[in-house]
Short mmCIF file of C-alpha atoms and ligand atoms in Angstrom, two decimals:
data_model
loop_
_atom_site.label_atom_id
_atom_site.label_comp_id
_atom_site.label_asym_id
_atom_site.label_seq_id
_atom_site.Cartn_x
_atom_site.Cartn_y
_atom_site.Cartn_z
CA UNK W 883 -28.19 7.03 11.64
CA UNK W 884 -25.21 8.77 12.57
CA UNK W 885 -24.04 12.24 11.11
CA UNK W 886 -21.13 14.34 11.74
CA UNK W 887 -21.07 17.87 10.06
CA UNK W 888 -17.54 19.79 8.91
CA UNK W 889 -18.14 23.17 8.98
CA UNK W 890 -16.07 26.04 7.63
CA UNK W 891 -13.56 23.95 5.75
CA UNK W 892 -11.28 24.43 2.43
CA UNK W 893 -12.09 21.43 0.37
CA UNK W 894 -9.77 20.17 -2.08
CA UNK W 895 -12.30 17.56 -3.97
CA UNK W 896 -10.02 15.93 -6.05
CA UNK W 897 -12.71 15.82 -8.85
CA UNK W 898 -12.45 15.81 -12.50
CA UNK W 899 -11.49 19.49 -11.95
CA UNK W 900 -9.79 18.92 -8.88
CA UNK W 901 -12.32 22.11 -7.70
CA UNK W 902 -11.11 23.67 -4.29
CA UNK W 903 -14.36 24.98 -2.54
CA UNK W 904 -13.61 27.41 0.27
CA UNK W 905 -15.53 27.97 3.54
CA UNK W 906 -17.29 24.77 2.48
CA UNK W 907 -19.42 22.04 4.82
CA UNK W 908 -19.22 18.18 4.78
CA UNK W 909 -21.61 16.27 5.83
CA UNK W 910 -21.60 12.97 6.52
CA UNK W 911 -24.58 10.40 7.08
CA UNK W 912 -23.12 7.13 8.40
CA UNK W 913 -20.10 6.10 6.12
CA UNK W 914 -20.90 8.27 2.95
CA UNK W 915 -20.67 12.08 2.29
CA UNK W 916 -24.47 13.68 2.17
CA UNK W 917 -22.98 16.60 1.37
CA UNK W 918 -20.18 18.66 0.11
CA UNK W 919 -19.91 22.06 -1.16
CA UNK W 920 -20.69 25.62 0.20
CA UNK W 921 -21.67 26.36 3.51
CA UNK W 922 -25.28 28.12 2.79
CA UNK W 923 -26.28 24.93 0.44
CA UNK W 924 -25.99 22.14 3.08
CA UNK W 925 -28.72 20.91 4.06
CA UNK W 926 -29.91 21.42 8.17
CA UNK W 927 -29.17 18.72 10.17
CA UNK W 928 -30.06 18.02 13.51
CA UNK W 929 -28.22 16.27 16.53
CA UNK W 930 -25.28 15.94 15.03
CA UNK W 931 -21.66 15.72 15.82
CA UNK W 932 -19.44 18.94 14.98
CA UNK W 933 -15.62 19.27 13.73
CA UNK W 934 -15.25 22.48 13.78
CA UNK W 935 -12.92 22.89 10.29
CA UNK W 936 -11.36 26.61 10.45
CA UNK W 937 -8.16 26.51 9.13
CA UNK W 938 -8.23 23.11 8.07
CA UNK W 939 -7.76 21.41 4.34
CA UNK W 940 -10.06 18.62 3.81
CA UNK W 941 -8.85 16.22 1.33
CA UNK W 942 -9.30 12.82 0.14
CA UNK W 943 -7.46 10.08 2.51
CA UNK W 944 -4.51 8.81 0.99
CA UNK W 945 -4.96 5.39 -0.54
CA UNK W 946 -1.80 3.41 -0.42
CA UNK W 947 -1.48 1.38 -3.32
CA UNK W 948 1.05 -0.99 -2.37
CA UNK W 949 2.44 -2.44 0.44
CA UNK W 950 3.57 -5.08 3.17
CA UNK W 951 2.96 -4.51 7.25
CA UNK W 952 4.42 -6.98 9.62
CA UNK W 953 7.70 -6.36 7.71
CA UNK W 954 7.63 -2.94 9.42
CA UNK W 955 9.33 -4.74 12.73
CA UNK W 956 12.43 -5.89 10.26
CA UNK W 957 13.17 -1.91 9.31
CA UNK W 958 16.29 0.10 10.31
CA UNK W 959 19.43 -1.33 10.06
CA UNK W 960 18.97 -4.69 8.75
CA UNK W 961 17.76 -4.00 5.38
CA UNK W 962 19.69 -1.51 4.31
CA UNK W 963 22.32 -1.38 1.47
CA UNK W 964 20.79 -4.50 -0.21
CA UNK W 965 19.51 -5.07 -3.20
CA UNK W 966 16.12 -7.01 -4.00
CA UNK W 967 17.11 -11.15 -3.86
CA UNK W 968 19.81 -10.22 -1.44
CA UNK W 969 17.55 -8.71 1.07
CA UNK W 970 14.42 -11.15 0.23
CA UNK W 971 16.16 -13.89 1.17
CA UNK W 972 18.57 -12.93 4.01
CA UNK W 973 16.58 -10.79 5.62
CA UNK W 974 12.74 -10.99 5.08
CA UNK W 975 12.28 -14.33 4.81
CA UNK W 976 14.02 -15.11 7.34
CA UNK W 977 13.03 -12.20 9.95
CA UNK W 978 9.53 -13.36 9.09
CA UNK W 979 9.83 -16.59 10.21
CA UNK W 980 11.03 -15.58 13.13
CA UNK W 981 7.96 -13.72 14.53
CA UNK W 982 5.68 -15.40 17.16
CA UNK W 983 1.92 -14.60 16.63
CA UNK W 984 1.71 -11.27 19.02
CA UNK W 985 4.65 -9.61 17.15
CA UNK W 986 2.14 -9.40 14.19
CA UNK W 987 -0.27 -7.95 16.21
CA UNK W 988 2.38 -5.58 17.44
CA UNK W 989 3.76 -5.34 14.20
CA UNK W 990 0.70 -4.23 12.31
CA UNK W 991 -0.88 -1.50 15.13
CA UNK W 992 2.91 -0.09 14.77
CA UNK W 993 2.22 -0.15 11.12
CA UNK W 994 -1.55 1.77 11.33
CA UNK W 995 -0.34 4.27 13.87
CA UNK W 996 2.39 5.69 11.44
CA UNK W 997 -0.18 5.49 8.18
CA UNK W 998 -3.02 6.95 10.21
CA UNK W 999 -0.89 9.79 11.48
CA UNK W 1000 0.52 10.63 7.79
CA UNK W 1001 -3.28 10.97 6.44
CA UNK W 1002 -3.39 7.31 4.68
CA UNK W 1003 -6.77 5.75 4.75
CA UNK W 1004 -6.71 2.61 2.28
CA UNK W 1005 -3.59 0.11 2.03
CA UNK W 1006 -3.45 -2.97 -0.39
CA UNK W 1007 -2.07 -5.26 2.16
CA UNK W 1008 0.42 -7.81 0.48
CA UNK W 1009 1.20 -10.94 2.63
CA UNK W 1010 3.01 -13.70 2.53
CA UNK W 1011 3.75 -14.59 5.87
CA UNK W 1012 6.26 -16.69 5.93
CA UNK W 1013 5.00 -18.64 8.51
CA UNK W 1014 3.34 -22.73 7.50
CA UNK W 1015 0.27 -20.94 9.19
CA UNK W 1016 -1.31 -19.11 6.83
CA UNK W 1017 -4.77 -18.56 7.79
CA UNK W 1018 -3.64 -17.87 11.82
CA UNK W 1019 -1.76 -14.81 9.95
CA UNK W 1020 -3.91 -13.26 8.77
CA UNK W 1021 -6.18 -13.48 11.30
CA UNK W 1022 -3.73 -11.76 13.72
CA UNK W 1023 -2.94 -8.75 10.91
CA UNK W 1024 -6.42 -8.13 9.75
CA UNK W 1025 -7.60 -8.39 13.26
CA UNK W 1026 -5.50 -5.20 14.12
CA UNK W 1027 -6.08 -3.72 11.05
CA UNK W 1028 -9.41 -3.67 11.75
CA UNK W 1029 -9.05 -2.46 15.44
CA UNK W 1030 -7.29 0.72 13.57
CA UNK W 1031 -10.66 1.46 11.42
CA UNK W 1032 -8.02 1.60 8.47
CA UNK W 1033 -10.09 0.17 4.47
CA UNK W 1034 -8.11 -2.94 3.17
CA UNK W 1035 -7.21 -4.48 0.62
CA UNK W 1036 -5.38 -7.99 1.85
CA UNK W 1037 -3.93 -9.75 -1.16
CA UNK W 1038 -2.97 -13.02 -0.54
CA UNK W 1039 0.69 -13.91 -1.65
CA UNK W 1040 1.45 -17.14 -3.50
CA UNK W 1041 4.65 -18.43 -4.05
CA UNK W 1042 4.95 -21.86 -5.68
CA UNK W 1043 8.23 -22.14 -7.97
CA UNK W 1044 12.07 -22.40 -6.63
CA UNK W 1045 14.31 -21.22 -8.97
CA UNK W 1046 17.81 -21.74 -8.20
CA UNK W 1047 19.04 -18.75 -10.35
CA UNK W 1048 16.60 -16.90 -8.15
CA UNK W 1049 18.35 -18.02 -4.98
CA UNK W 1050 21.56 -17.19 -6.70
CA UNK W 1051 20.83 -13.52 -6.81
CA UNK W 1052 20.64 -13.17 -3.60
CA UNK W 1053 24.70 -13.60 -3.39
CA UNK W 1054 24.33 -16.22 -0.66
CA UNK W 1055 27.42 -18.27 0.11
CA UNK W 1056 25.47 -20.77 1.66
CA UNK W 1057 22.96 -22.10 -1.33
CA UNK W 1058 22.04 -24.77 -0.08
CA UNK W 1059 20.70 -23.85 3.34
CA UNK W 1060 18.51 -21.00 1.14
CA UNK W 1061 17.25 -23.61 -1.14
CA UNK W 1062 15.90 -25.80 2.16
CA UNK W 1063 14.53 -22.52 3.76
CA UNK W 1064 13.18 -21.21 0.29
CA UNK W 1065 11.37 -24.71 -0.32
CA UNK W 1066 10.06 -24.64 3.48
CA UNK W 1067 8.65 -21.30 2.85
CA UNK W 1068 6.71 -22.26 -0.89
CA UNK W 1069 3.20 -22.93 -0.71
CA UNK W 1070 1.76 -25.64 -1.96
CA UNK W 1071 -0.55 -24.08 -4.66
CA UNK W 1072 -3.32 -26.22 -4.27
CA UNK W 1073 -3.28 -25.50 -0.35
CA UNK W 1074 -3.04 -21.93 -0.89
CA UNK W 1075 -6.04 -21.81 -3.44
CA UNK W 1076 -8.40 -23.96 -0.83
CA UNK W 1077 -6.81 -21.68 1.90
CA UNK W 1078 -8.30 -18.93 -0.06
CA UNK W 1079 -11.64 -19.55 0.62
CA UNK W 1080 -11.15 -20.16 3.91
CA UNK W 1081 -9.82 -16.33 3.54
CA UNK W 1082 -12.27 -15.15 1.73
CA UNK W 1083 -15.38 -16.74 4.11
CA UNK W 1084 -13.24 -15.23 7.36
CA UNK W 1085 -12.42 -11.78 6.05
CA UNK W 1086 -14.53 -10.60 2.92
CA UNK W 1087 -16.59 -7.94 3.15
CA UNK W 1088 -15.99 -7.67 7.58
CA UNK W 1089 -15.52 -4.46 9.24
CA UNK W 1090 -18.51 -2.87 7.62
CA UNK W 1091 -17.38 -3.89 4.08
CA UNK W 1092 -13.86 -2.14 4.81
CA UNK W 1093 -12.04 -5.62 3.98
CA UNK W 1094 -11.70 -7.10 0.63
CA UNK W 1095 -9.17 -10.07 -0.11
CA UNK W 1096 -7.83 -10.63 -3.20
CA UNK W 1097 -5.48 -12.85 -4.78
CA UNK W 1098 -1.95 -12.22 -5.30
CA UNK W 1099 0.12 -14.79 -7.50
CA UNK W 1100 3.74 -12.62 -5.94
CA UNK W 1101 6.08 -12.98 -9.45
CA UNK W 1102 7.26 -14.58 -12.81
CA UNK W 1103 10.13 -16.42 -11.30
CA UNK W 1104 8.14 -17.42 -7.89
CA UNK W 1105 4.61 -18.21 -8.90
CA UNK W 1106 3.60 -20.95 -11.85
CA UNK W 1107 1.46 -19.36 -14.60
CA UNK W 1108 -0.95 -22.28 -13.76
CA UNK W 1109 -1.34 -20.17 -10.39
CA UNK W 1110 -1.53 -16.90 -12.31
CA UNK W 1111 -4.24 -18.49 -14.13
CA UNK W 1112 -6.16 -19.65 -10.94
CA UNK W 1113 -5.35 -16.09 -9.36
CA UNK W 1114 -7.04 -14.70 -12.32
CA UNK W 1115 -9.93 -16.92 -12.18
CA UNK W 1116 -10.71 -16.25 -8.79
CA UNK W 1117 -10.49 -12.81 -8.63
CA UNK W 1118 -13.02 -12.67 -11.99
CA UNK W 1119 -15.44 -15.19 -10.07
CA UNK W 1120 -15.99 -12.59 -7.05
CA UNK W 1121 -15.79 -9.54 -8.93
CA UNK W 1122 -12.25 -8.81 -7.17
CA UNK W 1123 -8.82 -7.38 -7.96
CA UNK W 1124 -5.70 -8.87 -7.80
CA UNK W 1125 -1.80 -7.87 -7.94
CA UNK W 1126 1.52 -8.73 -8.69
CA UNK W 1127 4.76 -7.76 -8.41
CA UNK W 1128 5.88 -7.16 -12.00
CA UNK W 1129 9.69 -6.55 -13.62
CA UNK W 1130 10.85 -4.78 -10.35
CA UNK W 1131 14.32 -5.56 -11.16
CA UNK W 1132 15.82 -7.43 -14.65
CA UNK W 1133 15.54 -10.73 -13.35
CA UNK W 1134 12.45 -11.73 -14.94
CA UNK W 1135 13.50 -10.24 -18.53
CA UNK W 1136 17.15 -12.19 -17.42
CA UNK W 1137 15.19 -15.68 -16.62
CA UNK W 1138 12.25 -16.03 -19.10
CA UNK W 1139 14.67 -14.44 -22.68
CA UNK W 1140 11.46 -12.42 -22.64
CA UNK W 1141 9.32 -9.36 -21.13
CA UNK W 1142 7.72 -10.81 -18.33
CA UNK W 1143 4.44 -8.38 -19.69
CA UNK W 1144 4.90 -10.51 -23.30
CA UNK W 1145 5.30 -13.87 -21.16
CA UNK W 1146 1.69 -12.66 -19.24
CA UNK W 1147 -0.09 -11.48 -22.26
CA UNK W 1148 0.85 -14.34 -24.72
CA UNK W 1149 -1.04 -16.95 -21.46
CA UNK W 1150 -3.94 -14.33 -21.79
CA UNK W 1151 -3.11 -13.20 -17.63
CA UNK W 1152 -3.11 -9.70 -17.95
CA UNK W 1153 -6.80 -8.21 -17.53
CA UNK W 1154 -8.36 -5.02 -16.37
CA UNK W 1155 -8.40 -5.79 -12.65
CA UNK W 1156 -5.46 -6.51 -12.59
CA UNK W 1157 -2.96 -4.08 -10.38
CA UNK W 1158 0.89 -4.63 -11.32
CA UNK W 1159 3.35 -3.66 -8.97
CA UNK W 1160 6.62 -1.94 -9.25
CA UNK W 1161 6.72 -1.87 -13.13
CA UNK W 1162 10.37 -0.62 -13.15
CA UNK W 1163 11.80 -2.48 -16.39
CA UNK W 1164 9.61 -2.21 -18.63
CA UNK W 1165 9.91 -0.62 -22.31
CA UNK W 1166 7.42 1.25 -24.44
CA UNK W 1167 6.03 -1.73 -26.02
CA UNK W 1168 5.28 -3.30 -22.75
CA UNK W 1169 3.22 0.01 -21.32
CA UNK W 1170 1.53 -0.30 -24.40
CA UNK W 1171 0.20 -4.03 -24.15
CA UNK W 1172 -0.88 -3.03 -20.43
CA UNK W 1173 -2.65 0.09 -21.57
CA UNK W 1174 -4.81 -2.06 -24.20
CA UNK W 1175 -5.97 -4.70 -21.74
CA UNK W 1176 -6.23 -2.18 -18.82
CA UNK W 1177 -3.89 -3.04 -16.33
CA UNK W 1178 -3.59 -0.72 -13.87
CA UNK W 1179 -0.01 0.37 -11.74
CA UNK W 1180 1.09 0.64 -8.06
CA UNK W 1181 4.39 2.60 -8.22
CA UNK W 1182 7.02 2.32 -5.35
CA UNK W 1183 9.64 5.27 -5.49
CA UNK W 1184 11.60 5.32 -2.27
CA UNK W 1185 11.38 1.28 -2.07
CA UNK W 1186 12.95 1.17 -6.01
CA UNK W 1187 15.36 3.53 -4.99
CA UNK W 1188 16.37 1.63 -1.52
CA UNK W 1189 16.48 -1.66 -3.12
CA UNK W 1190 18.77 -0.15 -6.30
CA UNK W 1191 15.95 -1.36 -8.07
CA UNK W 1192 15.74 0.98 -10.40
CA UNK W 1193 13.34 4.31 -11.20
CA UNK W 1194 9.81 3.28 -12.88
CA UNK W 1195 9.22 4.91 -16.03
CA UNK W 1196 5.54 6.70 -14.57
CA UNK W 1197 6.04 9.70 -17.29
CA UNK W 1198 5.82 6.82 -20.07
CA UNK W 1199 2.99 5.11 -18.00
CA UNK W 1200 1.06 8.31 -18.05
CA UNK W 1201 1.68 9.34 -21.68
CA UNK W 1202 -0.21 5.46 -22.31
CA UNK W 1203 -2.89 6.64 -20.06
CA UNK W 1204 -2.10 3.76 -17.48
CA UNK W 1205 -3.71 4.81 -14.62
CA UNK W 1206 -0.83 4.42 -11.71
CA UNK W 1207 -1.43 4.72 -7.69
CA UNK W 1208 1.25 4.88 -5.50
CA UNK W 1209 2.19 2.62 -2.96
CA UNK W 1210 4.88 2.92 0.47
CA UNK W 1211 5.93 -0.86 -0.17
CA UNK W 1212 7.42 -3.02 2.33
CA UNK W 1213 7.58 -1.31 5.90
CA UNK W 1214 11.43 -2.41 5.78
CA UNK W 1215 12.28 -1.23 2.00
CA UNK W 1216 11.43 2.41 3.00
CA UNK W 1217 11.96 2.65 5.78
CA UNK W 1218 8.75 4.90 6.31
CA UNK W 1219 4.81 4.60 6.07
CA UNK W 1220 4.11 7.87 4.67
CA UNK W 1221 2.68 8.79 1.14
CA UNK W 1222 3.82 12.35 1.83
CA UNK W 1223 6.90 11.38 1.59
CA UNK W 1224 6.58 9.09 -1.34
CA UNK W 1225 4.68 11.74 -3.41
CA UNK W 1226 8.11 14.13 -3.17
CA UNK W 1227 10.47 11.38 -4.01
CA UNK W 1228 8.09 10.31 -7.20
CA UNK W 1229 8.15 13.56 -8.12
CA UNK W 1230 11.74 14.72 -8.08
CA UNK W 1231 13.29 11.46 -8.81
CA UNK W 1232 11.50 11.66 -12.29
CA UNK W 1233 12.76 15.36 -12.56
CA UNK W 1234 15.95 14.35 -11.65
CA UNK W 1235 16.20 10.95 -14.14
CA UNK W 1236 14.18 13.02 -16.72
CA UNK W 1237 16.19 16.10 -16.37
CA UNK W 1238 13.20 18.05 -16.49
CA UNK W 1239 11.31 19.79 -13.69
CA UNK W 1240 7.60 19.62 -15.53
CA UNK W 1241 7.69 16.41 -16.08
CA UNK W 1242 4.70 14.99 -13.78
CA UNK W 1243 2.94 18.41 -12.63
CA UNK W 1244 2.32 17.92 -9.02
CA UNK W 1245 -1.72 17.76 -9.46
CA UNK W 1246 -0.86 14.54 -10.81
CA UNK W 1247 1.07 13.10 -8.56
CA UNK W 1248 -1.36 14.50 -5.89
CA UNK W 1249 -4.25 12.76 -7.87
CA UNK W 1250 -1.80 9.29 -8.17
CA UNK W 1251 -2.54 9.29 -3.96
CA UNK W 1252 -5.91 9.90 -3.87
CA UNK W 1253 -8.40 9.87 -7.00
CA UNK W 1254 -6.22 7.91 -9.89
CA UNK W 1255 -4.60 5.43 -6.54
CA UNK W 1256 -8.16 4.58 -5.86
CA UNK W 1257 -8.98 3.90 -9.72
CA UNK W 1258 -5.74 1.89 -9.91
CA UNK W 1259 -7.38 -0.12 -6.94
CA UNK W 1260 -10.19 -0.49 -7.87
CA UNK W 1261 -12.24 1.58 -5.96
CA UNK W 1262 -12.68 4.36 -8.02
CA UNK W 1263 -16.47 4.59 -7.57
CA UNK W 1264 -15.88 4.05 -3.44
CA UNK W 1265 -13.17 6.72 -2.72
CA UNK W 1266 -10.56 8.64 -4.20
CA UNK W 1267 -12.37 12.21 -4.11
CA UNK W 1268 -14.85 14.08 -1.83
CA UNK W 1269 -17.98 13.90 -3.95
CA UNK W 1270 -21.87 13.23 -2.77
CA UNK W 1271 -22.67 9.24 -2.47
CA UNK W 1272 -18.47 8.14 -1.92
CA UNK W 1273 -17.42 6.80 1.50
CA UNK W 1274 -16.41 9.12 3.73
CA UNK W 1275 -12.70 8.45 4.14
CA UNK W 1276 -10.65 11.90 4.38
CA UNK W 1277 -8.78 13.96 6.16
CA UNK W 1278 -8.04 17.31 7.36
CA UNK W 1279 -5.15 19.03 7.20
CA UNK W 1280 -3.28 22.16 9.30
CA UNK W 1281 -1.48 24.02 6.62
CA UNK W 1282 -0.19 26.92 9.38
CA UNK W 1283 2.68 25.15 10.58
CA UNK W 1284 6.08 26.49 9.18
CA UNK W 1285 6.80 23.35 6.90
CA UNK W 1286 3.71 24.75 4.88
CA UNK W 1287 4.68 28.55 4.89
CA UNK W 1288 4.07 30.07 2.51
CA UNK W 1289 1.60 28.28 0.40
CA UNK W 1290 0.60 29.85 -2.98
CA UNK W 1291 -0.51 26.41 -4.92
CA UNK W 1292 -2.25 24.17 -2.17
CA UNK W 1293 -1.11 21.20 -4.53
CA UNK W 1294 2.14 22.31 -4.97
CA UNK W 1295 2.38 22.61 -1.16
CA UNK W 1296 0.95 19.12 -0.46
CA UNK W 1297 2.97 17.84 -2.89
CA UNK W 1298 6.98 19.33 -2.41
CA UNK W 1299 6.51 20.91 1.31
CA UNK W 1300 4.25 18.84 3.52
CA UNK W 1301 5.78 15.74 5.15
CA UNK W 1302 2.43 13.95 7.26
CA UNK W 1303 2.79 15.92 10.25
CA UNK W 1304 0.21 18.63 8.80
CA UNK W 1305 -2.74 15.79 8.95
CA UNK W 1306 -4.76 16.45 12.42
CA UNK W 1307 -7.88 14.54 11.73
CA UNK W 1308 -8.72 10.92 9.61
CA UNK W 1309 -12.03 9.90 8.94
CA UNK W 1310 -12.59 5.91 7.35
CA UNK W 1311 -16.18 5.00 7.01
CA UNK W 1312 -17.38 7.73 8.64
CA UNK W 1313 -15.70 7.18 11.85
CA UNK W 1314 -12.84 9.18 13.32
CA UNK W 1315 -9.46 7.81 13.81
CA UNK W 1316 -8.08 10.54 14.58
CA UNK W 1317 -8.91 14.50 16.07
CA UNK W 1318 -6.26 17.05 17.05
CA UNK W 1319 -3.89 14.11 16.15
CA UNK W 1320 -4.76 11.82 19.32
CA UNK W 1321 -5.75 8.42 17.62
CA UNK W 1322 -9.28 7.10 19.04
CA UNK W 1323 -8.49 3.20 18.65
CA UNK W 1324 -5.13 3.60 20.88
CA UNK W 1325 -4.43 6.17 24.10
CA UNK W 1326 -1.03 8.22 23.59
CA UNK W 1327 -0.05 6.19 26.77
CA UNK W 1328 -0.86 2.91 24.53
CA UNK W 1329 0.66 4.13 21.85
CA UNK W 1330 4.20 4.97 23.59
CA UNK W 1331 3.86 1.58 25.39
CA UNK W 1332 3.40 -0.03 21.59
CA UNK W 1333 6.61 1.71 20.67
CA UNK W 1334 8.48 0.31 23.58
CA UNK W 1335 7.18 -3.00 22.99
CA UNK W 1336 7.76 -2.90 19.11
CA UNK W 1337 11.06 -2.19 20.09
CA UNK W 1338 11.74 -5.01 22.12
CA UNK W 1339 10.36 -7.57 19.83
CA UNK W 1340 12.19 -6.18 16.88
CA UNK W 1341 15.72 -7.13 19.03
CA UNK W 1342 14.40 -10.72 19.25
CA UNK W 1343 13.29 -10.83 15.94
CA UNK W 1344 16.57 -9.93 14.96
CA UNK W 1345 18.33 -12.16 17.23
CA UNK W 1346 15.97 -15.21 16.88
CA UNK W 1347 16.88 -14.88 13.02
CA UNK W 1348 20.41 -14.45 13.36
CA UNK W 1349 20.14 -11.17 10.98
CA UNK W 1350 23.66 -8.99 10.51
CA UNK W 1351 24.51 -5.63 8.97
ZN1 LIG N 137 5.67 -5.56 -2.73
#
C-alpha cells in the first residue's frame, strides 16, 4: 500500500456544510482519503510520503462537466464570431477531419496540461471524431488521457439524422458540398452501437477504474430517437450515465413545433442518469419535467456566450432543485480549459442577465465545480468533496499571490478573484500530477516542445481544411 500524508493544510471539504478545517492533515492510503480532519486526530503512519501543506488550500479537484478535447487544436482565430451551425459545420467538422492520428495525441496532452494546471481533475469527454475511424480515436485520446492520470468520463457521440434545415443554419453558400460532407461524417447507428462494445471492452473501467464510457446520442435534430432509445438502454444495462446536448440554441424548439424536453419525455428518454448539456432554451415547464424524472445539468457559460448561444437559465434550474455541474465545453468554443474561469463568467453573467448581484451565492457556484458537478456526473459517492472513503482527487492551492489579496471569504475568493494559476499541486487517484506546479507525466522541456509542436500542427490543420476568418 501506498500513503502520502498532507500535513498542516486549510481544508475546504466541500461537505454538506462546506466545513473549512484549519491546520488540518490528509491522509491518503492508495487512491482514497484515510483521513481528513485535524492534525492531532490522524492517525500515525509510517513510511510515508510527505507534502508539506503550509500555506496551501486543499480543495476538491474540479470536475469538468462538459466538454470536447482534440477540438482544442481548432481554437484561436478560426472559431470566433460564429454562431453554433455556422461554426459546427465550417469549422469543426471540417478541422476534425483534417487531423492525422498523432495530432490527437498532441491535441489531447495540450488539452490535460492546461486542465491539470487550472486544478481540474474529472472531464466528461464528448467525442465525435469526425474521422470513419472511430474506435482508432479513441484509442489515441484516451491513451493520452490516461498518460495525464486525469478521471474520465468518454461519452461516445452519435450522430445519425441529416437535416437539411440543420445544414441551412449554418449560412453555407455551398449546401450541397455540406450535405455530402455532413452525410460522410453520420454514423451509421447500428455501427456505432456494435462499435460501442468494442469501446466499452477496450476502455471501461482501465486506468485503475479512472475510465468510464458512456453513451452519448449528440441532439434532437442529429440523432434518431430510436438511437436515444438504444443510448438509454445501454447506459441502464451497465449501470452508466449518458449525455446530450439539449436546446443549446432554438433550433430544436424551431424544428420539432415542440420543446425538445416535451419531445424526450413524451418517448419516455429522459431518466435519472441522464446528464443534459447546455440547457439554454428552456422554460419553466421544461426545468420542471427534468426535475421530476431527475435529469441532471452540465452548464457551459463562456461557450453559450461565444457561440451567441444564449445564457442558461441556472437560477431557475436551481430553484427546481436540478442539480447542475459545470462544464469548459469545446476546447475551440472557449477558447480556454479552465473552470476558474468558467465559475466567474457563470456567476456574473447571471448577475448581469438577472440584474441582481445575489442571485447564485458563490458557495454555489463553487459547489456546481466540485460536490453538485460530481452529483450531476454521477459520481457523487466517488468525488466531489474531501470526506473519509472518496477517491483522493484534489488539489492544493497558493492563495498568497496578489490575484488572491486580500481574501476575507475563501469562497468568495475562489470564486470572483482566482484565475487557475493559484493551483500548485493535483492529486487523481492518489497519485500526483502535479507539485510546485511541474507536471510529473510531462518534463517542462516536454511540455514547451508540446507547445511548439501543437503549434505547428494546428497551421496544417488549418491549412489541410482550408479554414478562413
Ligand atoms: Zn458539447
Amino acid at each position: 500500500m501506498s500513503a502520502t500524508l498532507i500535513s498542516d493544510v486549510t481544508v475546504l471539504t466541500m461537505d454538506e456544510q462546506r466545513s473549512v478545517v484549519p491546520h488540518a492533515a490528509v491522509l491518503i492510503e492508495d487512491d482514497t482519503l484515510a483521513y481528513v480532519g485535524p492534525a492531532e486526530g490522524c492517525p500515525a503512519a509510517e513510511g510515508v510520503v510527505r507534502l508539506d501543506g503550509r500555506g496551501m488550500l486543499a480543495l476538491p479537484g474540479l470536475v469538468n462537466a462538459h466538454t470536447h478535447v482534440p477540438q482544442i487544436l481548432l481554437r484561436g482565430a478560426p472559431s470566433q464570431g460564429r454562431r453554433l451551425q455556422d461554426w459546427l459545420n465550417n469549422v469543426l467538422s471540417p478541422g476534425l477531419a483534417a487531423f492525422s492520428p498523432q495530432d490527437l495525441e498532441v491535441a489531447t496532452l495540450l488539452y490535460c496540461v492546461e486542465a491539470v494546471r487550472s486544478g481540474m481533475t474529472t472531464v466528461v469527454v464528448n467525442e465525435d471524431a469526425g474521422g470513419a475511424d472511430y474506435l482508432g480515436v479513441a484509442d489515441r485520446v484516451l491513451g493520452s488521457l490516461r498518460q495525464s492520470g486525469l478521471r474520465v468520463r468518454y461519452a461516445r457521440m452519435i450522430r445519425d439524422l441529416v437535416d437539411d434545415r440543420v445544414l441551412a443554419a449554418s449560412g453555407s453558400r455551398d449546401l450541397e458540398r455540406m450535405r455530402e460532407r455532413t452525410w460522410a461524417g453520420r454514423h451509421d447507428s447500428a455501427r456505432a452501437l456494435a462499435e460501442f462494445d468494442e469501446l466499452v471492452r477496450r476502455h471501461h473501467g482501465s486506468g485503475n477504474g479512472r475510465v468510464e464510457v458512456w453513451p452519448a446520442p449528440a441532439t434532437t435534430v442529429t440523432t434518431t430517437l430510436e438511437t436515444f432509445a438504444a443510448a438509454q438502454r445501454l447506459a441502464a444495462e451497465r449501470g452508466t450515465s449518458w449525455t446530450i446536448h439539449l436546446a443549446e440554441t432554438p433550433i430544436e424548439q424551431e424544428l420539432h413545433g415542440r420543446s425538445p424536453v416535451d419531445l424526450l419525455d413524451s418517448h419516455g428518454l429522459l431518466d435519472g442518469a441522464l446528464l443534459a448539456a447546455h440547457c439554454v432554451h428552456l422554460d419553466d415547464q421544461d426545468l420542471s419535467t427534468m426535475a421530476a424524472r431527475g435529469v441532471r445539468v452540465a452548464t457551459q457559460p463562456s461557450s453559450n456566450a461565444y457561440l451567441g448561444a444564449g445564457v442558461a437559465p441556472v437560477p431557475a434550474m436551481l430553484r427546481h432543485g436540478l442539480t447542475v455541474g459545470i462544464g469548459t465545453d469545446d476546447a475551440n468554443a472557449n477558447d480556454s480549459v479552465n473552470l476558474f474561469v468558467e465559475m466567474r463568467m457563470l456567476a456574473l453573467l447571471q448577475q448581469a442577465v438577472n440584474q441582481d448581484p445575489a442571485v447564485i451565492p458563490p458557495g454555489r457556484v463553487l459547489e456546481m465545480a466540485t460536490s453538485a458537478g460530481a452529483r450531476a456526473i454521477g459520481a457523487g459517492d466517488l468525488i466531489g468533496s474531501l470526506e473519509v472513503g472518496k477517491r483522493a482527487d484534489l488539489v492544493l492551492l497558493d492563495l498568497g499571490g496578489v490575484r488572491t489579496t486580500p481574501v476575507h471569504d475563501v469562497v468568495t475568493s475562489l470564486v470572483f478573484q482566482a484565475g487557475g494559476a493559484e493551483v500548485d499541486t493535483v492529486i487523481v487517484d492518489g497519485r500526483v500530477l502535479m507539485r510546485d506546479r511541474v507536471l510529473t507525466f510531462l518534463t517542462a522541456q516536454e511540455e514547451r516542445a508540446l507547445c511548439r509542436d501543437a503549434q505547428q500542427r494546428s497551421e496544417r490543420i488549418v491549412t489541410r481544411a482550408g479554414l478562413t476568418w
